Amino acid sequence: MNNDSDERTQPPSLPTRFLEWYCAADQFEHIPGDLAELHAQRLHKNGKRSADLHYYWDVIRFFRPSAVRSRRDQKQRTFAGSASLFASYAGLAVRKFNRQKGYVALNIAGLAVGFACCIVISLYVQKEKSFDSFHSQSEDIVRAFTSNPRGNVPSYFTNIPEAYGEYVLESVPEVENMTKTMPGTEFGSVTLVKNEDEAFFESGLLVVDPNFFALFDFELIDVNPETALSAPYTCVLTPALARKYFGTEDVVGKTLTIDIWDEARDFEITGLVKPPPANSHIQFSALLSYASYLRAKSGTYLTDARDSWFRTGPDTYLLLKRGSNWREVDSKISQVIEDRFERWGVAKVVDNWNFHLQPLEDIQLGALHLGDLGWPITSVGDLDSLNMFSLIALFILLIACVNYMNLATARGSARALEVGVRKVTGARRGQIATQFLLEAVLLAVVAYLVSLVLVAIALPLFDNAAGAPITLGAWMSSSVTKWMFAAALIVGLLAGSYPALVLSAFRPSSVLKGGFTGMSGSEWLRKSLVVGQFVCGIVLIISTLVISNQLKFAQTKKLGFDQQNVISIQLHSASIRQESTLLRDEFEKATGVDIASLASVLPTQNPVILWVVPEGIEPTSMPKTQALYVDSQYADALGLTIKDGRWFDDRFPSDVDGFVINEAAVDLFNLEQPIGSVLDNLWEKRKGPVLGVVEDFHSESLHHEIKPLVIRLHSHMAPRYLILRLAAGNVSATLTGLEDVWKRTGRSEPFIFNFLDENLDALYRSERQMSNLFGLFSGLGIFISCLGLFGLAAYTAQQRTKEIGVRKTLGATVASIVTLLSREFLLLVLVAILLAFPIAYFGMQDWLSEFAYRKEIGVATLLIPGVLALMIAALTVSGQAIKAALTNPVECLRSE
Amino acid sequence: MKRVHLGEFEELVLLVVAVLQGDAYSVAIRNEIQDNVGRKAHISAVHTALTRLESKGYIDSDMGDATATRGGRRKRIYTITRDGKSVLCFSREQRESIWNRVPKVVWG
């Protein structure tokens, strides 16, 4: 009567499941059995409904301590509790690794390279982000800057008026202290420093006032910071610089002759200063007293209370009272400065000249790229590219993880048998999952150790590529390595979790019966993972190509002047500058020199700013322009094209007041008839006619648009560079000749020159670094992806050995089998290529928009990386496929 | 002899185990108590008593055979041990001696 159907006679399944869950291991047999028997009795006597209800009640009643498994018991069931089990798993893992060396090596190599990339990039990012945070008061220090919102691009200056610091300190209560610093070099070049016998060029001089040490944590060695730099013409040196000049660190009381502010003066050394850490935006090799600067400039505009407000001056840092909000102080300062100007009746000037603050810690990576037009203080880091690098690090780690998962799941069906046997002999699901996880974590840890070795090898190379020295000691002690270890464990767990969950769920009966063909669901997953990997890799390659194309474009673009065969010699001291015309004439006579010319700055440097407006125009409506001071030879030396009018001519003394302007300036001034129009030079308070118009030429990197430029004769400003156009031919002989001329004219300083085209190259330093790094990382990304692909292909070929054997006996050619095996993978790569194109295109379009002049992304730029990736993938896969196709079918088929 | 501590229900179960002799598993014991002693006993209560008796060493258990009605699961067959027998005897003698000392008047 109760055998009509199994369903009807069985006890209900829900309480049974509950019972099986809580039931202790040693009672697992008889309690469920007893309950089932009772159920059957009641079914017989009272019918199903009553029996089922009783069954529910029985199960609930059995939920009592004697039947419920203990905690110790529980642990053993779900988790491989005891230490000996773990040891056994570890042993198993090692044995398995030993047996599958190739597969393990692939895995470890992929993960290790991924980790190493991540560590190196994190170290770099950490270094950049820690900039300037080592000062104890760093959170309360701000730097002042001015902005000029007129013109196409707002320009920022950190060199602000001399009087600003004192005035703000006096009138804004939140400002507790301030200090002024100033590069000890003009126009970002070098300064001549002499001891008794020798002269060197130094670029690391910084002029600071005694407050410098009150704000910043830079340390003097055995000197009182309040007095060390209080007197004029005193300085402190870093130990390295002291040794360079005197061979000893015992230099207090000695003097150095420093050629600065148009005169050579003796500076007394009052002490030593510890060198600044690498992550400081303030860098120096020697500090000169600010009093020296004030003394040198005494009697000029500096001492005029009103005039000094209209000239650029030092970088000024303010120390705010603890807890004050710098944004509030910012607006307060704007207010008090407006008051100041109003009292002078020049409020209009302020409308277009704003004073602002910037927190110290934001200087390196802040949104404002300072030093754009002012005196560059230090190379300002680039938050965007930093974020990009972090993203790449993540990408590569992801690719490596995906690799691991891919290889592990692919081998899953091979291991299914193992799982089946283990389950039959009593392993529980939790134990098998634990075993897989343990294997994955073990692999990850080994990969981590390997990656440390890789990092140690790669760091010096990376330094070259990134231009950011990271010492070995720094990274060993850095928290990055510890974090990466934690990351390695997490990666191990994550990468192992998929195989652990999927493989441990196999039903032993279906696995052992045979005919188990792997997991169809996971195959889909595996394919999308491969596609994801290749998308990352191809995007990286395209990016590299776009960047290097843009660089090539920048190097070959017609800049409006001829940069080949031009050298520049800096006129670094006042005494040379006085003889500049003489020197120029001497050099022009030397063999191999076509033209010699004088100029205030090189085309690669930031020009000075001048306030020039057409006569009769309201001055405040015009932005300031860039200005260049040159001689009559300049246009010929650089090969500028005169569009209209003429260049300066020595035969007309009145040219001194004249201007030559570029086309951008013609547009800015809105001159219909430029030649002969009169320009009013507001700062020099002189007027003069426009003599000629030159074709626009690039005086800055291609990031910037060509700005309005006015050119004047150098009699208004002593030239700082001698520019020589050399005749093509034997350049080295010419250079030797030039050095002789240099010595003959009685110069004791070293003869130092630069090729202009090399200077131009230097403008793209950060882009070149980026291109190098992208090249490196995209290579690695593709390498790791290919490791994965290689593993997958090898595995597939192995799985289909029998199929291949049968096909071959039936007459398939090697070519057809290779196609069969490769097609699937190459399709995946094709899909990846299609996905990568739009991502890379829009991403790089964004990057290119930073350049005012750019090389657009062509079809080739997109196609070449795609084809490349396809070819690499084809090579990787077909190697395996050919190997499989060439095996003698007898060998594949006899294995059964 | 160890300190004898046998609950009333435990004693009953122990007796039934002795009665069923070789066929004593929890469902049979419960049926016996319910049908022949006329006392309601829940299977889990029987089970708890068996567990306690076993831990006190009065019964032993072994896995028996499975039947279809049990869903293919085996029975746990309990047998009385020497200690079990002596504790039953002891308890019976104890009662007997007390019985004997009850004055006849009580039954009057």
XYZ file of C-alpha atoms in Angstrom, chain A residues 119 192 305 354 396 592:
6
model
C 55.223 46.764 -6.217
C 78.887 80.368 -11.431
C 56.773 100.317 -1.001
C 44.393 87.515 -8.052
C 48.461 43.828 -14.721
C 82.742 76.809 -38.772
